[in-house]
Amino acid sequence: MPEGPELHLASLFVNKVCDGLRFGGKVEKSEVSKNPEVPFSCPEYTISAVSRGKEVKLILTPVADADEVASVIFRFGMSGSFKFTAEDEIPKHAHLRFFTVDVPRKVLCFVDPRRFGTWEYNGTWKPERGPCVMMEYEKFRENVFKHLSDKAFEKPICEVMLNQKYFNGIGNYLRAEILFRLKIPPFMPARAVLESVRNQSQVLNADLPLSKKVKIKKENPDLLQLCNLVPMEVIQLGGKGYDPGHGEDYAAFEQWLQCYFVPGMKSLRDSNGRTIWFQGEPGPLAPKGKGKKVRKQRKSVDIDAKPVKAETNATKRKAAKAKSTTVKKECKEEVMEEGGETAVKRKRAKTTENSMGDSKIISAGERGTHLRSKRKIVDNLEVKISRRLSQQSPVPKTPARKRKAAKLLADDTPTPKPRPRRLKSDVSKQSQNSPKPRTRRK
DNA sequence: CGTCCACGTCTAC
DNA sequence: TAGACCTGGACGG
């Protein structure tokens, strides 16, 4: 669950389910967790929560003596969340548990399958982390401008956006969504991008009626504003935000995504090995790397038709990654593409394309039009799809058939096959307004 | 069954 | 700039 919005939603969840409840006794920690014990014990206490960026603080207030408050600060890692259940339904991976006094007892649990999450008893917000992009917007904005000369900003904007010293709360899906909305190439130099934001806002401060300024700002939010607005949209969606596997709410969230993991978008590994999703040009600081390495494509209905040289890549990757320890050093592999071209595969610098693996189509489309983003995407997809169709026989509709078709295609057209991992797509969901081929889990 | 990938930090060469 | 830290789901064979 874990980017800023999920943490904030978690705090809202705690405040909702714990409202009016009395907790008591000891706080239990799982054996397996390496996090510290929480040596708080009290006959009766209440629980409330607040969030800041990617941290949440639980506040434990003794009923008898409200001055004896204690707190626990949580960071969710990749899979942390809070759950509130009956005592006999404590979920797997519940590593910290708070019990109600009243029976049947209920339990507030910190659940974290991967255990990358951490907590600190009576800790503070991590001092290195900047102001919250959602709840401390003005401070956040000032903090960025104030440090623009720092070395940290000599990197691609997409990488700087994951730096919690300046963008506390932004994570991998948010950076993609934000950059996508402004059509900022992810590998543009961060300082240049942000200086431009600063200059623009200064221009705005010039002579214009206040109402006019407000209007302009609202209608043309800049990058930093979007670092606040986009996460706030997720909060407004309600639900749990990014929480794959949990039905209804997740479907709404997935519908909300415009770029991250969306079929038709491109993706690349940034220099830290994180996948950045985007549309259009990657930007000047994009990772080197010879040919465009394609990656997989999710098996999804519409796009599915596209085949490509799946195995070439799959095989390469496997080889490259084989021995984690010994071989890891050798990240570069010379790979002979069937098409006759050689590509250098760097373990973490692969270019990936979605479906068609034909980036030219996208570029051309973009250059030629000023359509709105959504429309663009649709257009691109349509182009791609129609191409595919024209290139081969009618597209089979069942997954099995699709796979077969893809294979056949791959046989004569050795293109690496990208395979993003969203599940099956749902054609029926596509509408003129929300064109994206979305996939959803079953 | 094995491989790849995932919403994020951390610290050790 | 790599690993390390973890579990589990989707896929491919």
Coordinates of C-alpha atoms (C1' of nucleotides) in Angstrom, one line a residue:
Chain A
M1 CA 0.0 0.0 0.0
P2 CA 2.7 2.4 0.4
E3 CA 3.0 5.8 -1.2
G4 CA 1.9 9.0 0.5
P5 CA -1.8 8.6 -0.3
E6 CA -1.8 5.0 1.1
L7 CA -0.2 6.1 4.3
H8 CA -2.6 8.9 4.7
L9 CA -5.6 6.6 3.9
A10 CA -4.2 4.3 6.5
S11 CA -4.3 7.1 9.1
L12 CA -7.9 7.8 8.2
F13 CA -8.7 4.2 8.5
V14 CA -7.2 3.9 11.9
N15 CA -9.1 7.0 13.1
K16 CA -12.3 5.6 11.8
V17 CA -12.1 2.1 13.1
C18 CA -10.6 3.0 16.5
D19 CA -12.9 5.9 17.2
G20 CA -14.4 5.4 20.6
L21 CA -12.7 2.2 21.3
R22 CA -10.6 1.3 24.4
F23 CA -7.5 -0.7 23.8
G24 CA -5.6 -2.3 26.7
G25 CA -2.8 -4.6 27.8
K26 CA 0.4 -5.2 26.0
V27 CA 1.3 -4.6 22.4
E28 CA 2.2 -7.9 20.7
K29 CA 5.0 -8.2 18.2
S30 CA 5.5 -11.3 16.0
E31 CA 8.5 -13.4 16.7
V32 CA 9.8 -13.1 13.2
S33 CA 9.8 -9.3 13.0
K34 CA 13.1 -7.7 13.5
N35 CA 11.5 -4.5 14.6
P36 CA 11.7 -3.4 18.2
E37 CA 9.2 -4.4 20.9
V38 CA 6.7 -1.8 21.8
P39 CA 7.0 -1.6 25.6
F40 CA 3.8 0.1 26.1
S41 CA 1.2 -1.4 28.4
C42 CA -1.7 0.3 29.9
P43 CA -5.1 -0.8 31.2
E44 CA -7.0 1.5 28.9
Y45 CA -5.9 3.6 26.1
T46 CA -7.2 5.1 22.8
I47 CA -5.5 5.0 19.4
S48 CA -5.5 7.7 16.8
A49 CA -3.2 8.4 13.8
V50 CA -1.6 11.1 11.7
S51 CA 0.5 10.8 8.6
R52 CA 3.3 12.8 7.1
G53 CA 4.6 11.8 3.6
K54 CA 5.4 8.1 3.7
E55 CA 5.2 7.8 7.5
V56 CA 2.3 7.2 9.9
K57 CA 2.2 7.8 13.6
L58 CA -0.1 6.0 15.9
I59 CA -0.8 7.9 19.1
L60 CA -1.5 5.9 22.1
T61 CA -3.3 7.9 24.8
P62 CA -3.9 6.4 28.3
V63 CA -7.4 7.0 29.4
A64 CA -6.3 7.6 33.0
D65 CA -3.5 10.0 32.2
A66 CA -3.6 11.7 28.9
D67 CA -0.2 13.2 29.5
E68 CA 1.4 9.8 29.3
V69 CA 0.9 9.6 25.6
A70 CA 3.1 7.3 23.6
S71 CA 3.5 6.8 19.9
V72 CA 4.7 4.5 17.3
I73 CA 6.0 5.7 13.9
F74 CA 5.5 3.4 11.0
R75 CA 7.1 3.2 7.5
F76 CA 5.3 0.7 5.3
G77 CA 8.1 -0.6 3.1
M78 CA 6.6 -2.2 0.0
S79 CA 3.7 -4.0 1.6
G80 CA 2.7 -2.6 4.9
S81 CA -0.9 -1.8 5.9
F82 CA -3.2 -1.7 8.9
K83 CA -6.0 -4.1 9.3
F84 CA -8.7 -4.3 12.0
T85 CA -10.1 -7.7 12.7
A86 CA -11.6 -10.0 15.3
E87 CA -9.1 -11.6 17.6
D88 CA -9.5 -15.0 16.1
E89 CA -9.1 -13.6 12.6
I90 CA -5.7 -12.0 12.9
P91 CA -4.2 -12.2 9.4
K92 CA -0.9 -13.8 8.4
H93 CA 2.0 -11.4 8.6
A94 CA 0.4 -9.3 11.3
H95 CA 3.7 -8.1 13.0
L96 CA 2.4 -5.7 15.5
R97 CA -1.0 -6.0 17.3
F98 CA -3.1 -3.8 19.5
F99 CA -6.0 -5.4 21.4
T100 CA -9.2 -3.9 22.5
V101 CA -10.3 -4.3 26.1
D102 CA -13.9 -5.2 25.4
V103 CA -14.7 -8.7 24.4
P104 CA -15.1 -10.1 21.9
R105 CA -11.7 -8.5 21.5
K106 CA -10.7 -6.8 18.3
V107 CA -7.2 -6.2 17.0
L108 CA -5.6 -3.4 15.1
C109 CA -2.7 -5.0 13.2
F110 CA 0.3 -3.8 11.3
V111 CA 0.4 -6.3 8.5
D112 CA 3.5 -6.5 6.3
P113 CA 4.2 -9.7 4.3
R114 CA 7.5 -8.6 2.9
R115 CA 8.7 -7.1 6.2
F116 CA 10.4 -4.1 4.7
G117 CA 8.3 -2.0 6.9
T118 CA 9.7 -0.5 10.1
W119 CA 8.4 1.1 13.3
E120 CA 9.9 3.0 16.1
Y121 CA 8.5 3.4 19.5
N122 CA 8.2 7.0 20.6
G123 CA 10.2 8.0 17.5
T124 CA 10.0 11.1 15.5
W125 CA 9.3 11.8 11.9
K126 CA 12.5 10.9 10.1
P127 CA 14.5 14.2 10.2
E128 CA 16.0 13.6 6.7
R129 CA 12.6 13.4 5.2
G130 CA 11.1 16.6 3.7
P131 CA 7.7 18.1 4.3
C132 CA 4.7 16.1 3.3
V133 CA 3.7 16.7 -0.3
M134 CA 0.1 16.4 0.6
M135 CA -0.3 18.0 4.1
E136 CA 2.5 20.4 4.0
Y137 CA 2.4 21.6 0.5
E138 CA 3.7 25.1 0.9
K139 CA 6.7 23.9 3.0
F140 CA 7.3 21.2 0.5
R141 CA 7.4 23.7 -2.4
E142 CA 9.7 26.0 -0.6
N143 CA 12.0 23.2 0.5
V144 CA 12.5 22.2 -3.1
F145 CA 13.2 25.7 -4.4
K146 CA 15.5 26.4 -1.5
H147 CA 17.7 23.4 -2.3
L148 CA 17.8 23.5 -6.1
S149 CA 21.5 24.0 -6.1
D150 CA 22.1 20.8 -4.2
K151 CA 23.8 18.0 -6.1
A152 CA 20.8 15.9 -5.7
F153 CA 19.1 17.8 -8.4
E154 CA 21.7 16.9 -11.0
K155 CA 19.7 13.9 -11.9
P156 CA 16.8 13.0 -14.0
I157 CA 13.6 14.5 -12.7
C158 CA 12.0 11.0 -12.4
E159 CA 14.8 10.0 -10.0
V160 CA 14.8 13.1 -7.9
M161 CA 11.1 12.6 -7.4
L162 CA 11.8 9.5 -5.4
N163 CA 14.2 11.4 -3.1
Q164 CA 12.2 11.7 0.1
K165 CA 14.3 14.5 1.3
Y166 CA 12.5 16.7 -1.1
F167 CA 9.5 14.6 -2.2
N168 CA 8.2 13.0 0.9
G169 CA 5.2 10.9 -0.2
I170 CA 6.0 10.5 -3.8
G171 CA 6.6 6.9 -5.0
N172 CA 6.9 5.0 -8.1
Y173 CA 3.4 5.2 -9.4
L174 CA 3.0 8.8 -8.4
R175 CA 6.1 10.0 -10.2
A176 CA 4.9 8.3 -13.4
E177 CA 1.4 9.8 -13.1
I178 CA 2.6 13.3 -12.4
L179 CA 5.2 13.5 -15.2
F180 CA 2.7 11.9 -17.6
R181 CA 0.2 14.7 -16.9
L182 CA 2.6 17.4 -17.9
K183 CA 4.2 15.3 -20.6
I184 CA 7.6 15.9 -19.0
P185 CA 10.1 13.4 -20.3
P186 CA 11.2 11.4 -17.2
F187 CA 14.9 11.8 -17.9
M188 CA 15.0 15.6 -18.2
P189 CA 17.5 17.1 -15.9
A190 CA 15.7 17.8 -12.6
R191 CA 17.2 21.2 -11.9
A192 CA 16.3 22.6 -15.3
V193 CA 12.7 21.4 -14.9
L194 CA 12.4 22.8 -11.5
E195 CA 14.0 26.1 -12.3
S196 CA 11.5 26.5 -15.0
V197 CA 8.8 25.8 -12.5
R198 CA 10.2 28.4 -10.2
N199 CA 10.6 31.0 -12.9
Q200 CA 7.1 30.5 -14.1
S201 CA 5.6 30.9 -10.7
Q202 CA 7.6 34.1 -10.2
V203 CA 6.3 35.4 -13.4
L204 CA 2.9 34.7 -12.1
N205 CA 3.6 36.7 -9.0
A206 CA 3.9 39.7 -11.1
D207 CA 1.1 42.1 -11.8
L208 CA -2.1 40.3 -12.3
P209 CA -5.3 40.4 -10.4
L210 CA -5.2 37.9 -7.6
S211 CA -8.3 36.1 -9.0
K212 CA -6.6 35.8 -12.3
K213 CA -3.5 34.3 -10.8
V214 CA -5.5 31.8 -8.9
K215 CA -7.4 30.8 -11.9
I216 CA -4.2 30.3 -14.0
K217 CA -2.6 28.3 -11.2
K218 CA -5.6 26.1 -10.9
E219 CA -6.0 25.5 -14.6
N220 CA -2.4 24.9 -15.3
P221 CA -0.9 23.2 -12.3
D222 CA 2.9 22.9 -12.4
L223 CA 5.0 19.9 -11.4
L224 CA 5.1 20.7 -7.7
Q225 CA 1.4 21.5 -7.5
L226 CA 0.7 18.1 -9.1
C227 CA 2.9 16.5 -6.4
N228 CA 0.1 17.6 -4.1
L229 CA -2.9 17.3 -6.3
V230 CA -2.3 13.9 -7.8
P231 CA -1.8 12.2 -4.4
M232 CA -4.9 14.1 -3.2
E233 CA -6.9 12.6 -6.0
V234 CA -6.0 9.1 -4.8
I235 CA -7.1 10.1 -1.3
Q236 CA -10.4 11.3 -2.7
L237 CA -10.9 8.0 -4.4
G238 CA -11.3 6.6 -0.9
G239 CA -10.6 2.9 -0.8
K240 CA -7.1 1.9 -0.1
G241 CA -5.2 3.4 -3.0
Y242 CA -2.7 1.1 -4.5
D243 CA -3.7 -2.2 -3.0
P244 CA -3.7 -4.9 -5.6
G245 CA -5.7 -7.9 -4.8
H246 CA -8.5 -6.1 -3.1
G247 CA -11.4 -6.0 -5.5
E248 CA -13.7 -3.1 -5.8
D249 CA -11.6 -0.3 -4.5
Y250 CA -8.7 -1.5 -6.5
A251 CA -10.7 -1.5 -9.7
A252 CA -11.4 2.2 -9.2
F253 CA -7.8 2.9 -8.5
E254 CA -6.7 1.1 -11.6
Q255 CA -9.2 3.0 -13.6
W256 CA -7.6 6.2 -12.2
L257 CA -4.1 5.3 -13.3
Q258 CA -3.3 7.0 -16.6
C259 CA 0.3 5.9 -17.1
Y260 CA 1.7 3.5 -14.5
F261 CA 1.5 0.0 -15.7
V262 CA -0.9 1.0 -18.4
P263 CA -0.9 -0.9 -21.6
G264 CA 0.4 1.3 -24.3
M265 CA 2.9 3.2 -22.1
K266 CA 6.6 2.7 -22.3
S267 CA 8.8 1.9 -19.5
L268 CA 12.5 2.0 -18.6
R269 CA 14.7 1.2 -15.7
D270 CA 16.1 4.2 -14.0
S271 CA 19.6 4.3 -12.7
N272 CA 18.4 2.8 -9.4
G273 CA 16.7 -0.1 -11.1
R274 CA 13.2 1.2 -10.7
T275 CA 10.8 1.0 -13.5
I276 CA 9.6 4.4 -14.8
W277 CA 6.5 4.4 -16.9
F278 CA 6.0 7.2 -19.4
Q279 CA 4.8 8.2 -22.8
G280 CA 6.7 9.8 -25.5
E281 CA 10.4 10.7 -25.3
P282 CA 12.4 9.4 -22.4
G283 CA 14.5 12.6 -22.3
P284 CA 18.3 13.4 -22.5
L285 CA 19.5 11.7 -19.4
A286 CA 17.9 8.4 -20.2
P287 CA 20.1 5.3 -19.5
K288 CA 22.3 4.5 -22.3
G289 CA 22.0 1.2 -23.9
K290 CA 22.1 0.3 -27.4
G291 CA 19.1 -1.0 -29.0
K292 CA 15.9 -0.6 -27.4
K293 CA 15.3 -3.6 -25.4
V294 CA 11.9 -4.5 -25.3
R295 CA 10.3 -6.3 -22.5
K296 CA 7.2 -8.2 -22.1
Q297 CA 3.7 -7.2 -22.7
R298 CA 0.9 -8.1 -20.6
K299 CA -1.4 -10.5 -22.0
S300 CA -4.3 -8.3 -22.6
V301 CA -7.1 -8.5 -24.9
D302 CA -6.8 -5.8 -27.3
I303 CA -3.2 -5.4 -27.4
D304 CA -2.6 -8.9 -27.1
A305 CA -2.4 -9.3 -30.7
K306 CA 1.0 -8.1 -30.6
P307 CA 3.6 -10.8 -30.5
V308 CA 7.1 -10.3 -30.5
K309 CA 10.2 -11.9 -29.8
A310 CA 9.5 -12.9 -26.4
E311 CA 11.8 -15.7 -25.8
T312 CA 14.8 -13.8 -27.1
N313 CA 14.5 -11.5 -24.2
A314 CA 13.3 -13.9 -21.7
T315 CA 16.2 -16.0 -22.4
K316 CA 18.6 -13.2 -22.3
R317 CA 17.3 -12.0 -19.0
K318 CA 17.5 -15.4 -17.5
A319 CA 21.1 -15.7 -18.6
A320 CA 22.0 -12.3 -17.4
K321 CA 20.5 -12.8 -14.0
A322 CA 21.5 -16.4 -13.5
K323 CA 23.8 -16.4 -10.6
S324 CA 22.9 -13.6 -8.4
T325 CA 26.2 -13.4 -6.7
T326 CA 28.9 -14.3 -9.1
V327 CA 27.4 -13.4 -12.3
K328 CA 25.8 -10.2 -11.1
K329 CA 28.9 -8.2 -11.8
E330 CA 28.8 -9.1 -15.4
C331 CA 25.7 -7.2 -16.2
K332 CA 26.5 -6.6 -19.7
E333 CA 25.9 -9.2 -22.2
E334 CA 26.2 -9.0 -25.9
V335 CA 23.1 -10.2 -27.4
M336 CA 22.5 -11.1 -30.9
E337 CA 19.1 -10.2 -32.0
E338 CA 17.5 -12.3 -34.5
G339 CA 17.0 -9.4 -36.7
G340 CA 20.8 -9.2 -36.9
E341 CA 21.3 -6.3 -34.5
T342 CA 23.3 -6.5 -31.4
A343 CA 22.1 -5.1 -28.2
V344 CA 23.9 -4.5 -25.1
K345 CA 21.8 -5.6 -22.3
R346 CA 22.5 -4.0 -19.0
K347 CA 20.9 -5.6 -16.2
R348 CA 19.1 -2.5 -15.1
A349 CA 19.0 -0.4 -18.1
K350 CA 16.6 -2.1 -20.4
T351 CA 14.1 -0.2 -22.4
T352 CA 10.8 -1.6 -22.4
E353 CA 7.9 -1.0 -24.5
N354 CA 4.5 -2.1 -24.2
S355 CA 2.5 -3.8 -26.5
M356 CA 3.7 -3.3 -29.9
G357 CA 7.3 -2.7 -29.3
D358 CA 7.2 -0.2 -32.0
S359 CA 8.1 3.1 -30.5
K360 CA 8.1 4.8 -33.8
I361 CA 4.5 4.7 -34.1
I362 CA 4.1 6.5 -30.9
S363 CA 6.6 9.2 -31.7
A364 CA 5.1 9.9 -35.0
G365 CA 1.7 10.2 -33.5
E366 CA 2.8 12.6 -30.9
R367 CA 4.7 14.8 -33.2
G368 CA 1.8 15.1 -35.5
T369 CA -0.9 16.0 -33.1
H370 CA -1.8 18.1 -30.2
L371 CA -4.6 16.0 -29.1
R372 CA -5.3 15.7 -25.5
S373 CA -3.3 13.0 -23.7
K374 CA -6.0 10.5 -23.4
R375 CA -7.0 10.8 -26.9
K376 CA -3.5 10.4 -27.9
I377 CA -3.1 7.3 -26.1
V378 CA -6.1 5.9 -27.7
D379 CA -5.0 6.9 -31.0
N380 CA -1.7 5.3 -30.6
L381 CA -3.2 2.1 -29.4
E382 CA -5.5 2.1 -32.2
V383 CA -2.8 2.6 -34.7
K384 CA -0.8 -0.1 -33.1
I385 CA -3.6 -2.5 -32.9
S386 CA -4.7 -2.0 -36.4
R387 CA -1.2 -2.5 -37.6
R388 CA -1.0 -5.7 -35.9
L389 CA -4.2 -6.8 -37.2
S390 CA -3.3 -6.0 -40.7
Q391 CA -0.1 -7.8 -40.3
Q392 CA -1.7 -11.0 -39.4
S393 CA -4.8 -13.0 -39.4
P394 CA -7.8 -12.1 -37.3
V395 CA -7.0 -11.8 -33.7
P396 CA -8.2 -14.6 -31.6
K397 CA -10.0 -13.6 -28.6
T398 CA -9.4 -16.2 -26.0
P399 CA -6.2 -16.1 -24.1
A400 CA -5.1 -19.4 -25.3
R401 CA -5.6 -18.5 -28.8
K402 CA -4.0 -15.2 -28.3
R403 CA -1.0 -16.8 -27.0
K404 CA -0.8 -19.1 -29.9
A405 CA -1.1 -16.3 -32.3
A406 CA 1.5 -14.4 -30.5
K407 CA 3.8 -17.3 -30.8
L408 CA 3.2 -17.7 -34.4
L409 CA 3.9 -14.1 -35.0
A410 CA 7.0 -14.3 -32.9
D411 CA 8.2 -17.0 -35.2
D412 CA 8.3 -14.9 -38.2
T413 CA 8.8 -11.6 -36.5
P414 CA 11.5 -11.8 -34.0
T415 CA 10.8 -8.9 -31.9
P416 CA 11.4 -9.0 -28.2
K417 CA 8.1 -9.3 -26.5
P418 CA 7.4 -7.0 -23.7
R419 CA 5.3 -8.3 -21.0
P420 CA 4.1 -5.9 -18.4
R421 CA 2.3 -7.5 -15.7
R422 CA -1.2 -6.4 -15.5
L423 CA -3.7 -9.1 -15.6
K424 CA -6.2 -9.7 -18.1
S425 CA -7.6 -6.7 -19.7
D426 CA -11.2 -5.9 -19.9
V427 CA -12.3 -4.8 -23.3
S428 CA -15.8 -4.1 -22.3
K429 CA -14.6 -1.5 -20.0
Q430 CA -13.1 0.6 -22.6
S431 CA -15.2 3.5 -23.6
Q432 CA -14.7 6.6 -25.6
N433 CA -13.9 8.5 -22.6
S434 CA -11.6 6.2 -20.9
P435 CA -9.9 4.5 -23.7
K436 CA -7.2 2.9 -21.9
P437 CA -7.0 -0.7 -22.3
R438 CA -7.1 -1.6 -18.7
T439 CA -6.6 -4.9 -17.2
R440 CA -8.0 -6.0 -14.1
R441 CA -7.6 -8.8 -11.9
K442 CA -10.1 -11.5 -11.8
Chain B
dC1 C1' 8.5 -26.1 -10.7
dG2 C1' 11.4 -21.9 -11.7
dT3 C1' 11.7 -17.0 -13.1
dC4 C1' 10.4 -12.3 -12.9
dC5 C1' 8.4 -8.6 -10.8
dA6 C1' 6.3 -5.6 -7.1
dC7 C1' 3.7 0.6 -3.9
dG8 C1' 10.9 1.2 -0.5
dT9 C1' 14.4 2.1 1.9
dC10 C1' 19.3 0.9 3.8
dT11 C1' 24.5 -0.2 4.0
dA12 C1' 28.4 -2.0 2.4
dC13 C1' 31.9 -2.4 -1.4
Chain C
dT1 C1' 26.0 1.7 -7.8
dA2 C1' 25.0 -2.9 -6.4
dG3 C1' 23.1 -5.9 -3.3
dA4 C1' 20.2 -7.0 0.8
dC5 C1' 16.1 -7.4 2.9
dC6 C1' 11.3 -10.5 2.1
dT7 C1' 6.8 -12.8 0.5
dG8 C1' 3.7 -13.9 -3.0
dG9 C1' 1.3 -13.6 -7.5
dA10 C1' 1.5 -14.2 -12.6
dC11 C1' 3.5 -16.7 -16.1
dG12 C1' 6.1 -20.1 -18.8
dG13 C1' 7.7 -24.8 -19.3

